Amino acid sequence: MKVERGRVVGLIGPNGAGKTTLVNVLTGFQTPSHGQVILGSRISGQSAHRIRRIGIARTFQAGRLFAGLDVVDNLAISGVGLGHSRHASEVEALRILDWLQARHLRGLPTAGLPYTDERRVGIARALMFGPKFLLLDEPAAGMSESEANDLSKIVRRAATEFGCGVLLIEHNVSLVLSVSEHVYVLDSGRLIAEGDKATILRSAVVREAYLGSHAGEDEQ
């Protein structure tokens, strides 16, 4: 697999395909049994903290926000962990919230945030101080179609305005195909297909196993 800065790459596959495991390997939360992760040089096997400092950030399916802190504090902690001052981290947190049009969330406790806002805060935390690569682990899970459409705009803007490479891991195949320039399909830890939207929709393996036999008709 290859992800380039300024581009959105999608990863789809059924439950148990290994998508989250791959994200964990790429971000240092698991050690690969084989293969390599390369960002300039080999980084596989390094700690999650080290990989974040190198420039690879991620979101989590479960959010993993600090429930006892407000939104700005949750973001600022990320900045401090990257070696920035508290003040600089708070300034950056507000800048990111403005970028997400979510400044109204700044003083709210993260405990009890609506699901969509929790997801946005997770993305904001990952974007603190401009990562080179952003890995989004099922950010649209549980979202309505309208909310997913709003998310797709954020994903595109992250790539174009921050210049980071985005790897979008999702069960929402329509979302992935609408926003990604290149898509990989994973099954039981194996890549079974890759290509642009048209290539994925033409693939008999993908259409039968992941998109349904009428997927190509629905997209026309």
CSV table of C-alpha atoms in Angstrom, one decimal, residues 3-186:
chain,number,residue,atom,x,y,z
A,3,VAL,CA,-0.3,6.9,0.6
A,4,GLU,CA,1.0,10.2,-0.7
A,5,ARG,CA,0.7,13.6,0.9
A,6,GLY,CA,-2.1,15.7,-0.4
A,7,ARG,CA,-4.2,12.7,-1.5
A,8,VAL,CA,-7.0,10.7,-0.1
A,9,VAL,CA,-6.7,6.9,-0.2
A,10,GLY,CA,-9.5,4.6,0.9
A,11,LEU,CA,-9.4,1.1,2.6
A,12,ILE,CA,-12.5,-1.1,2.6
A,13,GLY,CA,-13.2,-4.6,3.7
A,14,PRO,CA,-15.6,-6.6,5.8
A,15,ASN,CA,-15.5,-7.1,9.6
A,16,GLY,CA,-12.4,-9.1,10.4
A,17,ALA,CA,-10.6,-8.1,7.3
A,18,GLY,CA,-7.8,-6.6,9.3
A,19,LYS,CA,-8.4,-2.9,8.7
A,20,THR,CA,-8.0,-1.7,12.3
A,21,THR,CA,-5.0,-4.1,12.8
A,22,LEU,CA,-3.3,-2.4,9.8
A,23,VAL,CA,-4.0,1.0,11.3
A,24,ASN,CA,-2.5,-0.1,14.6
A,25,VAL,CA,0.6,-1.4,12.8
A,26,LEU,CA,1.0,1.8,10.8
A,27,THR,CA,0.7,3.9,14.0
A,28,GLY,CA,2.9,1.9,16.3
A,29,PHE,CA,0.1,0.3,18.5
A,30,GLN,CA,1.0,-3.2,17.2
A,31,THR,CA,4.2,-4.7,15.8
A,32,PRO,CA,4.0,-6.2,12.4
A,33,SER,CA,4.8,-9.9,12.0
A,34,HIS,CA,6.2,-9.2,8.6
A,35,GLY,CA,6.4,-6.4,6.1
A,36,GLN,CA,7.6,-2.8,6.6
A,37,VAL,CA,6.2,0.6,7.3
A,38,ILE,CA,8.3,3.2,5.5
A,39,LEU,CA,8.2,7.0,5.9
A,40,GLY,CA,11.5,8.2,4.4
A,41,SER,CA,13.1,5.3,6.3
A,42,ARG,CA,11.8,2.2,8.0
A,43,ILE,CA,9.6,3.1,11.0
A,44,SER,CA,7.7,-0.2,11.7
A,45,GLY,CA,8.2,-1.4,15.2
A,46,GLN,CA,8.7,2.1,16.7
A,47,SER,CA,6.5,3.3,19.5
A,48,ALA,CA,3.2,5.0,18.9
A,49,HIS,CA,4.6,8.2,20.5
A,50,ARG,CA,7.6,8.2,18.2
A,51,ILE,CA,5.5,7.6,15.1
A,52,ARG,CA,3.2,10.5,16.1
A,53,ARG,CA,6.2,12.8,16.4
A,54,ILE,CA,7.4,11.7,13.0
A,55,GLY,CA,4.1,12.9,11.5
A,56,ILE,CA,1.5,10.1,11.4
A,57,ALA,CA,-1.7,10.8,13.3
A,58,ARG,CA,-4.8,8.8,13.7
A,59,THR,CA,-8.4,8.7,15.1
A,60,PHE,CA,-9.9,5.9,17.0
A,61,GLN,CA,-13.3,4.2,16.6
A,62,ALA,CA,-14.0,4.6,20.3
A,63,GLY,CA,-12.9,8.3,20.5
A,64,ARG,CA,-10.5,7.9,23.4
A,65,LEU,CA,-11.1,11.5,24.6
A,66,PHE,CA,-10.4,12.5,28.2
A,67,ALA,CA,-13.9,12.7,29.7
A,68,GLY,CA,-12.9,14.9,32.6
A,69,LEU,CA,-11.5,17.7,30.4
A,70,ASP,CA,-13.1,20.1,28.0
A,71,VAL,CA,-12.6,20.1,24.3
A,72,VAL,CA,-9.7,22.6,24.1
A,73,ASP,CA,-7.8,20.8,26.9
A,74,ASN,CA,-8.2,17.5,25.1
A,75,LEU,CA,-6.6,19.1,22.0
A,76,ALA,CA,-4.0,21.0,23.9
A,77,ILE,CA,-2.7,17.8,25.7
A,78,SER,CA,-2.0,16.4,22.2
A,79,GLY,CA,0.1,19.5,21.4
A,80,VAL,CA,2.0,19.4,24.7
A,81,GLY,CA,2.7,15.7,24.0
A,82,LEU,CA,4.3,16.7,20.7
A,83,GLY,CA,6.7,19.1,22.6
A,84,HIS,CA,4.8,22.3,22.2
A,85,SER,CA,4.1,24.8,25.0
A,86,ARG,CA,0.7,24.9,26.7
A,87,HIS,CA,-0.1,28.3,25.2
A,88,ALA,CA,0.9,27.4,21.7
A,89,SER,CA,-1.2,24.2,22.0
A,90,GLU,CA,-4.2,26.1,23.1
A,91,VAL,CA,-3.8,28.6,20.2
A,92,GLU,CA,-3.5,25.7,17.8
A,93,ALA,CA,-6.5,24.0,19.3
A,94,LEU,CA,-8.7,27.0,18.7
A,95,ARG,CA,-7.3,27.4,15.1
A,96,ILE,CA,-8.2,23.8,14.3
A,97,LEU,CA,-11.7,24.2,15.9
A,98,ASP,CA,-12.2,27.3,13.7
A,99,TRP,CA,-11.1,25.3,10.7
A,100,LEU,CA,-13.7,22.6,11.5
A,101,GLN,CA,-16.3,25.4,12.2
A,102,ALA,CA,-16.6,23.9,15.7
A,103,ARG,CA,-15.3,26.8,17.9
A,104,HIS,CA,-18.6,26.6,19.8
A,105,LEU,CA,-17.4,23.3,21.3
A,106,ARG,CA,-14.2,24.8,22.9
A,107,GLY,CA,-15.4,25.0,26.5
A,108,LEU,CA,-17.6,22.0,26.5
A,109,PRO,CA,-16.7,18.8,28.5
A,110,THR,CA,-16.1,15.9,26.1
A,111,ALA,CA,-18.2,13.6,28.3
A,112,GLY,CA,-21.7,13.6,26.8
A,113,LEU,CA,-20.8,15.2,23.5
A,114,PRO,CA,-23.1,14.2,20.7
A,115,TYR,CA,-21.5,11.4,18.6
A,116,THR,CA,-20.8,13.5,15.6
A,117,ASP,CA,-19.1,16.2,17.7
A,118,GLU,CA,-17.0,13.6,19.4
A,119,ARG,CA,-15.8,12.4,16.0
A,120,ARG,CA,-15.0,15.9,15.0
A,121,VAL,CA,-13.0,16.5,18.2
A,122,GLY,CA,-11.1,13.3,17.5
A,123,ILE,CA,-10.2,14.5,14.0
A,124,ALA,CA,-9.2,17.9,15.4
A,125,ARG,CA,-6.9,16.2,17.9
A,126,ALA,CA,-5.2,14.3,15.1
A,127,LEU,CA,-4.8,17.4,13.1
A,128,MET,CA,-2.9,19.3,15.8
A,129,PHE,CA,0.3,20.9,14.5
A,130,GLY,CA,-0.2,19.5,11.0
A,131,PRO,CA,0.6,15.8,10.6
A,132,LYS,CA,2.1,14.5,7.4
A,133,PHE,CA,-0.4,11.6,7.3
A,134,LEU,CA,-3.8,11.3,8.8
A,135,LEU,CA,-5.4,7.8,9.4
A,136,LEU,CA,-9.2,7.9,10.0
A,137,ASP,CA,-10.5,4.7,11.5
A,138,GLU,CA,-14.2,4.4,10.6
A,139,PRO,CA,-15.0,8.1,11.3
A,140,ALA,CA,-18.4,7.9,9.7
A,141,ALA,CA,-19.6,4.9,11.8
A,142,GLY,CA,-23.1,5.7,13.2
A,143,MET,CA,-23.5,8.9,11.1
A,144,SER,CA,-26.5,9.8,9.0
A,145,GLU,CA,-26.1,10.4,5.3
A,146,SER,CA,-26.0,14.1,5.8
A,147,GLU,CA,-23.4,13.9,8.5
A,148,ALA,CA,-21.3,11.5,6.4
A,149,ASN,CA,-21.5,14.1,3.5
A,150,ASP,CA,-20.2,16.8,5.8
A,151,LEU,CA,-17.4,14.4,6.9
A,152,SER,CA,-16.4,13.9,3.3
A,153,LYS,CA,-15.8,17.6,2.9
A,154,ILE,CA,-13.6,17.6,6.0
A,155,VAL,CA,-11.6,14.7,4.6
A,156,ARG,CA,-11.0,16.4,1.3
A,157,ARG,CA,-10.0,19.7,3.0
A,158,ALA,CA,-7.6,17.9,5.3
A,159,ALA,CA,-5.7,16.6,2.2
A,160,THR,CA,-5.8,19.8,0.2
A,161,GLU,CA,-5.5,22.5,2.9
A,162,PHE,CA,-3.2,20.7,5.4
A,163,GLY,CA,-1.3,18.8,2.6
A,164,CYS,CA,-1.5,15.6,4.5
A,165,GLY,CA,-2.0,12.2,3.1
A,166,VAL,CA,-5.3,10.7,4.3
A,167,LEU,CA,-6.0,7.0,4.7
A,168,LEU,CA,-9.8,6.6,5.1
A,169,ILE,CA,-10.8,3.3,6.6
A,170,GLU,CA,-14.6,2.8,6.4
A,171,HIS,CA,-17.5,0.4,6.1
A,172,ASN,CA,-19.4,3.2,4.3
A,173,VAL,CA,-18.3,2.2,0.8
A,174,SER,CA,-20.1,5.0,-0.9
A,175,LEU,CA,-18.3,7.5,1.2
A,176,VAL,CA,-14.9,6.0,0.5
A,177,LEU,CA,-15.5,5.8,-3.3
A,178,SER,CA,-16.8,9.4,-3.4
A,179,VAL,CA,-13.8,10.9,-1.7
A,180,SER,CA,-10.8,8.7,-2.4
A,181,GLU,CA,-8.5,8.9,-5.4
A,182,HIS,CA,-7.3,5.4,-4.9
A,183,VAL,CA,-8.9,2.5,-3.0
A,184,TYR,CA,-7.5,-0.7,-1.5
A,185,VAL,CA,-9.7,-3.7,-0.6
A,186,LEU,CA,-8.6,-5.9,2.3
